[in-house]
Tab-separated table of C-alpha atoms in Angstrom:
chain	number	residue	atom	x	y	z
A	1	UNK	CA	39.526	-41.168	-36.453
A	2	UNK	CA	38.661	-41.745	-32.911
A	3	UNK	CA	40.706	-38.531	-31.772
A	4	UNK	CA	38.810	-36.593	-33.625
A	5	UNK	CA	35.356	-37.775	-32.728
A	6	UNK	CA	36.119	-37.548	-29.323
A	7	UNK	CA	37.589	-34.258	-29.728
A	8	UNK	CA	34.712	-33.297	-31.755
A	9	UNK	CA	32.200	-33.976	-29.352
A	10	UNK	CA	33.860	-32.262	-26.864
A	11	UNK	CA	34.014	-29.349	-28.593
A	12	UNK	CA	29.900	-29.371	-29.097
A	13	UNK	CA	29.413	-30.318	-25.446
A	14	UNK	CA	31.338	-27.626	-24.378
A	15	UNK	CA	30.123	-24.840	-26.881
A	16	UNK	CA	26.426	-26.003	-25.707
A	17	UNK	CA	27.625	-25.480	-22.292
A	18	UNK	CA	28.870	-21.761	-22.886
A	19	UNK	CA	25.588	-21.318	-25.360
A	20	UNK	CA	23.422	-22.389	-22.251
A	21	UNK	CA	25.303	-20.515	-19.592
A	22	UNK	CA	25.325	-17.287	-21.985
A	23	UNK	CA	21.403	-18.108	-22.716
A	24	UNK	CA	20.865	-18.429	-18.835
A	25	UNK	CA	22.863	-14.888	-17.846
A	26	UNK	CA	20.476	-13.076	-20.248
A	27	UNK	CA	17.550	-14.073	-18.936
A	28	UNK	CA	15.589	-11.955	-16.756
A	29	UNK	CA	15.623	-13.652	-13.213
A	30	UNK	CA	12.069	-13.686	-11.875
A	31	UNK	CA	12.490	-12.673	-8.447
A	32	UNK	CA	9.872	-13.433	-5.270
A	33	UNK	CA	8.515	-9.815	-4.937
A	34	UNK	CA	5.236	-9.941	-1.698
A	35	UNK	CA	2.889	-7.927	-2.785
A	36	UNK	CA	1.747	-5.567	-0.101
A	37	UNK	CA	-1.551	-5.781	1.232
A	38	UNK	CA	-3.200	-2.505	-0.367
A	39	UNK	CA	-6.301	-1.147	1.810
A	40	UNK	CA	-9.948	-0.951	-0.114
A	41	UNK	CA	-10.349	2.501	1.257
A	42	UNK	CA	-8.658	4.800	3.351
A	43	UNK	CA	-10.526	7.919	5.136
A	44	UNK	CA	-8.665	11.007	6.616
A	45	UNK	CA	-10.207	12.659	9.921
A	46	UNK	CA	-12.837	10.151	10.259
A	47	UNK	CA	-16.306	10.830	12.208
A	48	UNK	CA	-18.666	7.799	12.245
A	49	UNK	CA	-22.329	7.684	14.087
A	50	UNK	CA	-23.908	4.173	15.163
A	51	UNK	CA	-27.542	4.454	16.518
A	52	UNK	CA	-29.369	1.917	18.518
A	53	UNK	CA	-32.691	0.023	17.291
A	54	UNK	CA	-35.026	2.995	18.379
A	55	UNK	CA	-32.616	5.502	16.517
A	56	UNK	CA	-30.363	7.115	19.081
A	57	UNK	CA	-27.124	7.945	19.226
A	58	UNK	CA	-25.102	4.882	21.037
A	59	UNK	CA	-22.032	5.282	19.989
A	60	UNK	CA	-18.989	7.851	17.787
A	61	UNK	CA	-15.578	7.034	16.436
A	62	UNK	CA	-13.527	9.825	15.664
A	63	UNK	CA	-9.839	8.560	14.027
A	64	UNK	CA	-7.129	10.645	12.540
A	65	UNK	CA	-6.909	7.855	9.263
A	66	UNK	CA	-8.826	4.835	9.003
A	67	UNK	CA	-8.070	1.875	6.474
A	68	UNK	CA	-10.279	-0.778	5.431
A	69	UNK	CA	-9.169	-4.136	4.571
A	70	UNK	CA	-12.304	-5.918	2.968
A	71	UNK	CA	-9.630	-9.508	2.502
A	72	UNK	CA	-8.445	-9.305	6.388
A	73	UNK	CA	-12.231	-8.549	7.774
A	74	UNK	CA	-10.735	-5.674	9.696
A	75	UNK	CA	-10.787	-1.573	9.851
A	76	UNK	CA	-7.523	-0.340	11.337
A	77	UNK	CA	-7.336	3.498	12.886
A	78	UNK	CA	-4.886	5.896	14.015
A	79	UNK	CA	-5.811	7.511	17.056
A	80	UNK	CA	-8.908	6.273	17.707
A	81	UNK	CA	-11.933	7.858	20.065
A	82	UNK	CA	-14.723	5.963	20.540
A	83	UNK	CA	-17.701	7.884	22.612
A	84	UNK	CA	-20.010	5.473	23.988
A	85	UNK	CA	-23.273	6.654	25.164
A	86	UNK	CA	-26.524	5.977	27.308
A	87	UNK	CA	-29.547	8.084	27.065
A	88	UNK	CA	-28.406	9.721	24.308
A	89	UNK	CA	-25.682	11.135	26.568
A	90	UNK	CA	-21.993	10.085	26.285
A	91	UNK	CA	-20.742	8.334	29.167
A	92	UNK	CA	-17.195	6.859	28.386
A	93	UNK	CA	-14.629	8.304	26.124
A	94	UNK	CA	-12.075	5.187	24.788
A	95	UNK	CA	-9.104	6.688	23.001
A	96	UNK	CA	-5.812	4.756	21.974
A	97	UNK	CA	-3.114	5.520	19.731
A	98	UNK	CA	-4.075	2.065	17.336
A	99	UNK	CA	-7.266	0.678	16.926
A	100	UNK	CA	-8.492	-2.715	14.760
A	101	UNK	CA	-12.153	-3.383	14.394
A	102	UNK	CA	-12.826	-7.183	13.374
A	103	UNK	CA	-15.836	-8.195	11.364
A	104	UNK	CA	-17.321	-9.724	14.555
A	105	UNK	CA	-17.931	-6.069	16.276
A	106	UNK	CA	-14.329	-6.562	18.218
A	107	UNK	CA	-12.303	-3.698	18.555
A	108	UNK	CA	-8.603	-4.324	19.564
A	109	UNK	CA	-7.288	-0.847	20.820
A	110	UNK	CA	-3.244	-0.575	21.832
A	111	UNK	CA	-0.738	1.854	22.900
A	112	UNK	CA	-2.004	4.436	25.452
A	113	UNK	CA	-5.424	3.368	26.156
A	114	UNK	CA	-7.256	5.746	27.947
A	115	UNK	CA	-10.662	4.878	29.345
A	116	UNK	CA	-12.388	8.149	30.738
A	117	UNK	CA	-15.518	8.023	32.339
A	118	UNK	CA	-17.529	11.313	31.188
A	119	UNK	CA	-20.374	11.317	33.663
A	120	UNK	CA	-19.735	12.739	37.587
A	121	UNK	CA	-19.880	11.021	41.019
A	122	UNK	CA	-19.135	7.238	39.428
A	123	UNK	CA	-16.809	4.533	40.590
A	124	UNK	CA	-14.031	5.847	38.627
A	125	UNK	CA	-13.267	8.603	36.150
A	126	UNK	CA	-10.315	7.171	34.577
A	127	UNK	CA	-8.641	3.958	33.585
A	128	UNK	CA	-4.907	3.660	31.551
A	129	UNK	CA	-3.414	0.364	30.000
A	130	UNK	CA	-1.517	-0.512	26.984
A	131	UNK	CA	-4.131	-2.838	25.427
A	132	UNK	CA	-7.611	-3.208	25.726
A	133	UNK	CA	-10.504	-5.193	23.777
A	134	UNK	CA	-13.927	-3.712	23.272
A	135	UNK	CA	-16.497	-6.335	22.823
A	136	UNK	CA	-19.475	-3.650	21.172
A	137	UNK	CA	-22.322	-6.625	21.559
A	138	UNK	CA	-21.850	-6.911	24.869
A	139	UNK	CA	-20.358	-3.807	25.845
A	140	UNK	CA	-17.393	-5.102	27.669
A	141	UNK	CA	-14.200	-3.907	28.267
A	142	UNK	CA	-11.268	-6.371	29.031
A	143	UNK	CA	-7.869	-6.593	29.110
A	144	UNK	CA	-4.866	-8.955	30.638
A	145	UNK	CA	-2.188	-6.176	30.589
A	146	UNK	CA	-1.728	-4.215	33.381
A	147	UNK	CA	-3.941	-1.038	34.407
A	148	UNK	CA	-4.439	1.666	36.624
A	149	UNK	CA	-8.025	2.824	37.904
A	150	UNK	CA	-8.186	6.691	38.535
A	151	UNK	CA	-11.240	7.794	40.978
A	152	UNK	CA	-12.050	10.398	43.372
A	153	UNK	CA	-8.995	10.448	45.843
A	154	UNK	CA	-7.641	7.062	44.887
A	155	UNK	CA	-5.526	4.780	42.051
A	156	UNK	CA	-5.416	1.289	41.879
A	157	UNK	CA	-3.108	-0.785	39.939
A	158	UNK	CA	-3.210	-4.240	38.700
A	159	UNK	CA	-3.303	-6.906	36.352
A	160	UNK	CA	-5.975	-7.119	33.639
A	161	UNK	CA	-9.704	-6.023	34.125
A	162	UNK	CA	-13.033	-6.560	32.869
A	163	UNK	CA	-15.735	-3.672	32.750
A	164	UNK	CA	-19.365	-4.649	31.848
A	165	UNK	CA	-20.320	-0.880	30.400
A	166	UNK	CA	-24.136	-1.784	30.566
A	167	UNK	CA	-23.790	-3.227	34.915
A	168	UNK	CA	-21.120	-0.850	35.387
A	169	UNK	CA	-19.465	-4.290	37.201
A	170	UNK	CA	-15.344	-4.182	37.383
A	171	UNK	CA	-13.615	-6.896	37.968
A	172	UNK	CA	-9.777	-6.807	38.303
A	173	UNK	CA	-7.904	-9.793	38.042
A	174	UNK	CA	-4.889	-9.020	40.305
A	175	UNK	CA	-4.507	-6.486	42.614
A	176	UNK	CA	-1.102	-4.930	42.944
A	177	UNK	CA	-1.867	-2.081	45.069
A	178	UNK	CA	-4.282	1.092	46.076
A	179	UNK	CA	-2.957	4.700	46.754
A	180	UNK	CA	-5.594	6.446	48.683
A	181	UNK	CA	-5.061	10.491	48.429
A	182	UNK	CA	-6.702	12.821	51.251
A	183	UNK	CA	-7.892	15.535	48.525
A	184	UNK	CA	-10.403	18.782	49.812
């Protein structure tokens, strides 16, 4: 009588192991799926104006696509150009192939940077790095990656640079060397 009990029971222990295991195969697995950060808006050959307090033109962003993600505080462009001007003029022309704008007026530009000076007879009329932050409040360029300043019959390169737009002040952080070209 005790054979059989035992047998019995493991008969039911093992039929509610096959009835779980069959139970557990049919089951749809739930599987860990990231759900990709969708944009709130996207825009397609973008033009944007920003005027100063008195209503003129200080500024223009041109971008070949430009997504806005309201959850990261940030605008992300492709190939960015940013006009900057004074007296209603342009004077520098930023253009990169990426571009974020933070919620706190920062603009992180990388790959290609190109800072081109649009007005004649300055310091410099060109300036090329790989990454470069635009502080709008303050109008300050900046950058710890390396550069090289284009002027009139000269390049310098170096190591990381600020620009105050409004002094028209440079500072470079380290100098690695100045070719000097005898031009007519």
């Amino acid at each position: 009588m005790i054979r059989q009990f035992f047998w019995l029971v493991i008969v039911i222990a093992c039929g509610a192991v096959l009835y779980s295991w069959i139970e557990a195969e049919n089951t749809p697995k739930q599987l860990h799926v990231e759900r990709e950060l969708v944009p709130d808006y996207v825009a397609y050959e973008l033009i944007r104006s920003s005027f100063d307090k008195n209503g003129n033109i200080s500024g223009l962003i041109r971008a070949k696509q430009m997504a806005q993600y309201e959850q990261l505080g940030q605008i992300q462009f492709e190939q960015p150009a940013y006009s900057i001007y004074e007296a209603e003029l342009p004077h520098w022309q930023i253009s990169a192939d990426t571009g974020v704008m933070y919620v706190d007026d920062k603009v992180l530009l990388e790959q290609n940077v190109v800072v081109d000076n649009l007005q004649p007879n300055e310091l410099f009329q060109k300036m090329e790095t790989p990454q470069l932050e635009y502080l709008l409040e303050g109008q300050r360029l900046q950058t710890n990656a390396g550069v090289e300043i284009t002027g009139d019959g000269f390049a310098i390169q170096g190591q990381g640079v600020t620009i105050e737009l409004l002094t028209k002040q440079i500072t470079l952080k380290q100098h690695n060397g100045t070719i000097y070209r005898n031009e007519p």
